[in-house]
Amino acid sequence: MSDDVVIITGGSRGIGRATALLAAAHGFKVVVGYASNEAAANEVVSKIEATNGKAIAVKCDVGSEADILALFKAADAFGPLGALVNNAGIVGPSIRVDQMTAERIANMMTVNVTGSILCAREAVKRMSTKHGGKGGVIVNLSSVAAKLGAPNTYVDYAASKGAIDSFTIGLGHEVAAEGIRVAGIRPGLIDTDIHASGGEPDRAHRLSVNVPMKRVGTADEVANAIVWLLSDEASYVTSTILDVSGGR
Ligand code: NAP
């Protein structure tokens, strides 16, 4: 149990939503970040409050540094920061690299990579014992696409998640002696709205035949791993990345 604050970017839907609900059940005060779906974020907050938990919703497009600074300011007013889940992430429509515009690639990197690094920067400023903090945990959402490369689908997305893996290892080493653990999660095919946002709602189910466990995963199954990493049960786990992918 913890009464620390956890910031979850993209906490309004999918894996972020499941993580918000589970983290609250473990005693975290939850800052639910969202990009535009205020109703979904408010529903998560209401659900947490209905079980006597504490949560606030804060609009934050992680593609905007100003939004990220405002997110952390709102979190500061809520309580001491104990954890960050860099969950917000986007895909694009499935296309080959020879069809990709510079704008699409830049947006992918800005949201998935720069956004996560800037959020981590703000978290380290608050958590590091070097800065007077009392430590904390950062969990970064990668993807098995970082290993598979997502050919003919979204190699830009896969590359952005490869960057997240490198960042997780490097940052983990950088702040390991300052009380901060950093870990990554590589989900496989998880049943969320992200596939619809890429233009194929049924993508996860269509590809599930290729998963060794022969099924898609649920947001709750990923949240279980994230909240374990946030907990003291993972006290010797840092600079590592855990696949939650049914073997994919
Ligand atoms: P999702 O269902 O599409 O939900 C995305 C969440 O991120 C929503 O809360 C959304 O907010 C928020 N978001 C989108 N763009 C944002 C931005 N620019 N700034 C801040 N928040 C933003 O996604 P998901 O499937 O849960 O994925 C969560 C993470 O897991 C992502 O990093 C994704 O790459 C990774 N992942 C997912 C899968 C999978 O199969 N689902 C597999 C591997 C990795 P609004 O509600 O306001 O739109």
Tab-separated table of C-alpha atoms and ligand atoms in Angstrom:
chain	number	residue	atom	x	y	z
A	1	MET	CA	0.000	0.000	0.000
A	2	SER	CA	1.070	3.542	-0.710
A	3	ASP	CA	-0.459	6.972	-0.340
A	4	ASP	CA	1.966	8.475	-2.825
A	5	VAL	CA	0.827	10.129	-5.994
A	6	VAL	CA	1.150	8.228	-9.275
A	7	ILE	CA	0.880	10.098	-12.562
A	8	ILE	CA	-0.478	7.956	-15.401
A	9	THR	CA	-0.331	9.600	-18.804
A	10	GLY	CA	-3.167	8.421	-21.016
A	11	GLY	CA	-4.979	7.171	-17.915
A	12	SER	CA	-8.426	7.709	-19.392
A	13	ARG	CA	-8.684	4.586	-21.553
A	14	GLY	CA	-7.169	1.165	-22.235
A	15	ILE	CA	-4.081	0.064	-20.342
A	16	GLY	CA	-3.764	3.447	-18.594
A	17	ARG	CA	-7.332	3.251	-17.307
A	18	ALA	CA	-6.851	-0.298	-15.971
A	19	THR	CA	-3.601	0.805	-14.319
A	20	ALA	CA	-5.281	3.831	-12.735
A	21	LEU	CA	-8.019	1.693	-11.183
A	22	LEU	CA	-5.574	-0.939	-9.900
A	23	ALA	CA	-3.065	1.613	-8.569
A	24	ALA	CA	-5.888	3.314	-6.653
A	25	ALA	CA	-6.882	-0.053	-5.178
A	26	HIS	CA	-3.277	-0.330	-3.978
A	27	GLY	CA	-3.565	3.025	-2.209
A	28	PHE	CA	-1.998	5.380	-4.728
A	29	LYS	CA	-3.499	8.826	-5.246
A	30	VAL	CA	-3.911	8.824	-9.016
A	31	VAL	CA	-3.402	11.653	-11.480
A	32	VAL	CA	-5.294	10.554	-14.598
A	33	GLY	CA	-3.767	12.272	-17.621
A	34	TYR	CA	-5.786	12.437	-20.816
A	35	ALA	CA	-5.400	14.012	-24.245
A	36	SER	CA	-8.966	14.932	-25.204
A	37	ASN	CA	-11.493	12.463	-23.802
A	38	GLU	CA	-12.457	14.352	-20.661
A	39	ALA	CA	-15.565	12.209	-20.116
A	40	ALA	CA	-13.510	9.009	-20.049
A	41	ALA	CA	-10.993	10.553	-17.626
A	42	ASN	CA	-13.776	11.777	-15.345
A	43	GLU	CA	-15.334	8.307	-15.389
A	44	VAL	CA	-12.043	6.836	-14.139
A	45	VAL	CA	-11.873	9.438	-11.362
A	46	SER	CA	-15.496	8.776	-10.346
A	47	LYS	CA	-14.872	5.053	-10.251
A	48	ILE	CA	-11.851	5.532	-7.990
A	49	GLU	CA	-13.704	7.935	-5.709
A	50	ALA	CA	-16.633	5.503	-5.465
A	51	THR	CA	-14.284	3.074	-3.694
A	52	ASN	CA	-12.906	5.798	-1.393
A	53	GLY	CA	-9.788	6.306	-3.474
A	54	LYS	CA	-8.361	9.645	-4.497
A	55	ALA	CA	-7.887	10.780	-8.091
A	56	ILE	CA	-7.891	13.847	-10.296
A	57	ALA	CA	-8.121	14.179	-14.075
A	58	VAL	CA	-5.679	16.522	-15.817
A	59	LYS	CA	-5.691	17.285	-19.526
A	60	CYS	CA	-2.184	16.697	-20.871
A	61	ASP	CA	-1.152	16.108	-24.458
A	62	VAL	CA	2.328	14.655	-23.940
A	63	GLY	CA	3.269	16.147	-27.296
A	64	SER	CA	3.235	19.531	-25.529
A	65	GLU	CA	5.935	20.469	-23.012
A	66	ALA	CA	3.640	23.158	-21.576
A	67	ASP	CA	0.948	20.519	-20.930
A	68	ILE	CA	3.514	18.253	-19.249
A	69	LEU	CA	4.671	21.056	-16.940
A	70	ALA	CA	1.035	21.799	-16.056
A	71	LEU	CA	0.402	18.084	-15.382
A	72	PHE	CA	3.263	17.886	-12.894
A	73	LYS	CA	2.217	21.169	-11.272
A	74	ALA	CA	-1.270	19.755	-10.704
A	75	ALA	CA	0.283	16.583	-9.292
A	76	ASP	CA	2.494	18.625	-6.911
A	77	ALA	CA	-0.641	20.204	-5.436
A	78	PHE	CA	-2.136	16.712	-4.965
A	79	GLY	CA	0.733	15.221	-2.916
A	80	PRO	CA	4.310	13.919	-3.058
A	81	LEU	CA	5.083	12.131	-6.322
A	82	GLY	CA	5.978	8.469	-5.876
A	83	ALA	CA	5.519	7.074	-9.353
A	84	LEU	CA	5.107	7.851	-13.043
A	85	VAL	CA	3.608	5.566	-15.653
A	86	ASN	CA	4.597	6.772	-19.124
A	87	ASN	CA	1.641	5.111	-20.792
A	88	ALA	CA	0.343	7.586	-23.389
A	89	GLY	CA	1.189	6.396	-26.873
A	90	ILE	CA	-0.120	6.481	-30.420
A	91	VAL	CA	0.030	4.388	-33.567
A	92	GLY	CA	-0.777	5.504	-37.111
A	93	PRO	CA	-2.641	3.874	-39.974
A	94	SER	CA	-0.837	0.795	-41.327
A	95	ILE	CA	1.435	1.871	-44.190
A	96	ARG	CA	4.929	1.144	-45.501
A	97	VAL	CA	7.805	3.493	-44.829
A	98	ASP	CA	7.819	4.640	-48.455
A	99	GLN	CA	4.382	6.182	-47.858
A	100	MET	CA	5.169	7.969	-44.579
A	101	THR	CA	5.166	11.744	-44.344
A	102	ALA	CA	7.701	13.623	-42.245
A	103	GLU	CA	4.785	15.015	-40.256
A	104	ARG	CA	3.535	11.555	-39.280
A	105	ILE	CA	7.001	10.381	-38.203
A	106	ALA	CA	7.696	13.556	-36.234
A	107	ASN	CA	4.359	13.318	-34.426
A	108	MET	CA	4.989	9.658	-33.560
A	109	MET	CA	8.372	10.502	-32.061
A	110	THR	CA	7.142	13.643	-30.299
A	111	VAL	CA	4.312	11.842	-28.509
A	112	ASN	CA	5.831	8.400	-27.908
A	113	VAL	CA	9.477	9.319	-27.259
A	114	THR	CA	9.928	13.003	-26.410
A	115	GLY	CA	6.754	12.994	-24.317
A	116	SER	CA	7.959	10.058	-22.216
A	117	ILE	CA	11.435	11.537	-21.764
A	118	LEU	CA	10.083	14.946	-20.729
A	119	CYS	CA	7.696	13.348	-18.224
A	120	ALA	CA	10.590	11.303	-16.836
A	121	ARG	CA	12.675	14.482	-16.561
A	122	GLU	CA	9.997	16.118	-14.435
A	123	ALA	CA	9.613	12.980	-12.313
A	124	VAL	CA	13.368	12.685	-11.690
A	125	LYS	CA	13.516	16.330	-10.586
A	126	ARG	CA	10.964	15.509	-7.907
A	127	MET	CA	11.948	11.952	-6.911
A	128	SER	CA	15.748	11.887	-7.000
A	129	THR	CA	17.486	11.910	-3.629
A	130	LYS	CA	20.043	14.114	-5.385
A	131	HIS	CA	17.340	16.770	-5.615
A	132	GLY	CA	16.021	16.217	-2.072
A	133	GLY	CA	13.365	13.718	-3.112
A	134	LYS	CA	12.658	10.343	-1.501
A	135	GLY	CA	12.914	8.146	-4.578
A	136	GLY	CA	10.209	6.593	-6.721
A	137	VAL	CA	9.413	4.402	-9.695
A	138	ILE	CA	9.042	5.119	-13.408
A	139	VAL	CA	7.371	2.573	-15.697
A	140	ASN	CA	7.595	3.133	-19.449
A	141	LEU	CA	5.191	1.488	-21.900
A	142	SER	CA	7.096	-0.017	-24.799
A	143	SER	CA	5.729	-2.724	-27.122
A	144	VAL	CA	6.804	-6.098	-28.517
A	145	ALA	CA	6.849	-4.103	-31.769
A	146	ALA	CA	10.247	-2.843	-30.544
A	147	LYS	CA	11.549	-6.381	-31.143
A	148	LEU	CA	9.397	-7.391	-34.130
A	149	GLY	CA	9.740	-4.102	-36.031
A	150	ALA	CA	6.097	-3.994	-37.239
A	151	PRO	CA	6.938	-4.328	-40.967
A	152	ASN	CA	4.227	-3.159	-43.413
A	153	THR	CA	2.274	-1.778	-40.462
A	154	TYR	CA	4.056	0.965	-38.553
A	155	VAL	CA	7.841	0.713	-38.446
A	156	ASP	CA	7.892	4.285	-37.111
A	157	TYR	CA	5.874	3.174	-34.080
A	158	ALA	CA	8.176	0.167	-33.576
A	159	ALA	CA	11.214	2.457	-33.750
A	160	SER	CA	9.672	4.808	-31.199
A	161	LYS	CA	9.237	1.892	-28.811
A	162	GLY	CA	12.810	0.739	-29.483
A	163	ALA	CA	13.844	4.187	-28.275
A	164	ILE	CA	11.759	3.687	-25.149
A	165	ASP	CA	13.599	0.420	-24.426
A	166	SER	CA	17.004	2.142	-24.708
A	167	PHE	CA	15.782	5.042	-22.603
A	168	THR	CA	14.501	2.673	-19.904
A	169	ILE	CA	17.860	0.927	-19.601
A	170	GLY	CA	19.892	4.135	-19.647
A	171	LEU	CA	17.722	6.155	-17.301
A	172	GLY	CA	17.519	3.214	-14.928
A	173	HIS	CA	21.300	3.192	-14.619
A	174	GLU	CA	21.470	6.981	-14.399
A	175	VAL	CA	19.208	7.244	-11.346
A	176	ALA	CA	19.620	3.815	-9.705
A	177	ALA	CA	21.717	5.234	-6.866
A	178	GLU	CA	19.227	8.081	-6.345
A	179	GLY	CA	16.305	5.970	-5.126
A	180	ILE	CA	14.536	5.701	-8.470
A	181	ARG	CA	13.718	2.430	-10.218
A	182	VAL	CA	12.945	2.514	-13.934
A	183	ALA	CA	11.351	-0.380	-15.803
A	184	GLY	CA	9.592	-1.015	-19.082
A	185	ILE	CA	6.667	-3.148	-20.140
A	186	ARG	CA	6.370	-4.577	-23.646
A	187	PRO	CA	2.712	-5.458	-24.173
A	188	GLY	CA	1.805	-7.787	-27.010
A	189	LEU	CA	-1.629	-7.715	-28.660
A	190	ILE	CA	-3.897	-6.137	-26.068
A	191	ASP	CA	-7.627	-5.599	-26.520
A	192	THR	CA	-7.925	-1.779	-26.439
A	193	ASP	CA	-9.066	1.083	-28.673
A	194	ILE	CA	-5.527	1.689	-29.996
A	195	HIS	CA	-6.109	-0.708	-32.901
A	196	ALA	CA	-9.192	1.251	-34.024
A	197	SER	CA	-7.125	4.434	-33.897
A	198	GLY	CA	-4.745	2.741	-36.358
A	199	GLY	CA	-7.706	2.015	-38.663
A	200	GLU	CA	-8.270	-1.681	-37.838
A	201	PRO	CA	-10.360	-2.265	-34.698
A	202	ASP	CA	-10.069	-6.049	-35.044
A	203	ARG	CA	-6.276	-6.101	-35.549
A	204	ALA	CA	-5.399	-7.710	-32.208
A	205	HIS	CA	-7.954	-10.489	-32.633
A	206	ARG	CA	-6.959	-11.109	-36.261
A	207	LEU	CA	-3.312	-11.583	-35.301
A	208	SER	CA	-3.964	-13.527	-32.096
A	209	VAL	CA	-3.541	-16.813	-33.988
A	210	ASN	CA	0.200	-15.967	-34.083
A	211	VAL	CA	0.397	-15.566	-30.304
A	212	PRO	CA	1.789	-18.670	-28.569
A	213	MET	CA	-1.053	-18.434	-26.029
A	214	LYS	CA	-3.527	-18.121	-28.966
A	215	ARG	CA	-5.405	-15.137	-27.537
A	216	VAL	CA	-5.191	-11.389	-27.069
A	217	GLY	CA	-4.305	-9.948	-23.674
A	218	THR	CA	-6.452	-7.665	-21.563
A	219	ALA	CA	-5.643	-4.221	-20.236
A	220	ASP	CA	-5.992	-5.650	-16.726
A	221	GLU	CA	-3.266	-8.224	-17.420
A	222	VAL	CA	-0.866	-5.432	-18.378
A	223	ALA	CA	-1.960	-3.291	-15.420
A	224	ASN	CA	-1.150	-6.167	-13.041
A	225	ALA	CA	2.455	-6.149	-14.249
A	226	ILE	CA	2.732	-2.351	-14.115
A	227	VAL	CA	1.395	-2.108	-10.565
A	228	TRP	CA	3.696	-4.923	-9.473
A	229	LEU	CA	6.640	-2.917	-10.830
A	230	LEU	CA	5.378	0.112	-8.885
A	231	SER	CA	5.254	-1.907	-5.668
A	232	ASP	CA	7.956	-2.717	-3.134
A	233	GLU	CA	7.675	-6.338	-4.243
A	234	ALA	CA	9.756	-5.223	-7.242
A	235	SER	CA	12.285	-3.426	-5.018
A	236	TYR	CA	15.360	-4.945	-6.756
A	237	VAL	CA	14.001	-4.553	-10.296
A	238	THR	CA	15.369	-1.727	-12.409
A	239	SER	CA	16.699	-1.025	-15.913
A	240	THR	CA	14.761	-3.977	-17.253
A	241	ILE	CA	11.851	-4.587	-19.603
A	242	LEU	CA	9.142	-7.176	-19.063
A	243	ASP	CA	7.196	-8.723	-21.970
A	244	VAL	CA	3.475	-9.097	-21.235
A	245	SER	CA	2.583	-10.714	-24.524
A	246	GLY	CA	1.403	-14.305	-24.156
A	247	GLY	CA	4.785	-15.341	-25.520
A	248	ARG	CA	4.610	-13.185	-28.678
B	1	NAP	P1	-5.511	3.426	-26.135
B	1	NAP	O1	-6.559	2.448	-25.732
B	1	NAP	O2	-5.526	3.982	-27.520
B	1	NAP	O3	-5.535	4.632	-25.090
B	1	NAP	C1	-4.654	5.687	-25.292
B	1	NAP	C2	-4.623	6.579	-24.080
B	1	NAP	O4	-3.575	7.521	-24.298
B	1	NAP	C3	-5.900	7.365	-23.885
B	1	NAP	O5	-6.060	7.579	-22.509
B	1	NAP	C4	-5.608	8.660	-24.631
B	1	NAP	O6	-6.305	9.785	-24.090
B	1	NAP	C5	-4.132	8.823	-24.361
B	1	NAP	N1	-3.433	9.588	-25.380
B	1	NAP	C6	-3.450	9.452	-26.738
B	1	NAP	N2	-2.668	10.373	-27.315
B	1	NAP	C7	-2.148	11.120	-26.306
B	1	NAP	C8	-1.297	12.237	-26.248
B	1	NAP	N3	-0.797	12.821	-27.360
B	1	NAP	N4	-0.985	12.749	-25.041
B	1	NAP	C9	-1.492	12.197	-23.911
B	1	NAP	N5	-2.312	11.157	-23.892
B	1	NAP	C10	-2.631	10.621	-25.082
B	1	NAP	O7	-4.045	2.838	-25.928
B	1	NAP	P2	-3.547	1.497	-25.172
B	1	NAP	O8	-3.723	0.354	-26.095
B	1	NAP	O9	-4.105	1.440	-23.806
B	1	NAP	O10	-1.967	1.768	-25.130
B	1	NAP	C11	-1.315	2.285	-23.983
B	1	NAP	C12	0.175	2.130	-24.205
B	1	NAP	O11	0.495	0.761	-24.393
B	1	NAP	C13	0.719	2.883	-25.427
B	1	NAP	O12	1.980	3.431	-25.124
B	1	NAP	C14	0.840	1.787	-26.466
B	1	NAP	O13	1.817	2.081	-27.435
B	1	NAP	C15	1.236	0.618	-25.588
B	1	NAP	N6	0.946	-0.680	-26.226
B	1	NAP	C16	-0.341	-1.059	-26.472
B	1	NAP	C17	-0.570	-2.280	-27.099
B	1	NAP	C18	-1.960	-2.786	-27.437
B	1	NAP	O14	-2.077	-3.817	-28.129
B	1	NAP	N7	-3.008	-2.144	-26.977
B	1	NAP	C19	0.505	-3.089	-27.464
B	1	NAP	C20	1.793	-2.664	-27.199
B	1	NAP	C21	1.998	-1.450	-26.572
B	1	NAP	P3	-7.809	10.181	-24.563
B	1	NAP	O15	-8.716	9.194	-23.876
B	1	NAP	O16	-7.983	11.580	-24.074
B	1	NAP	O17	-7.839	10.056	-26.054
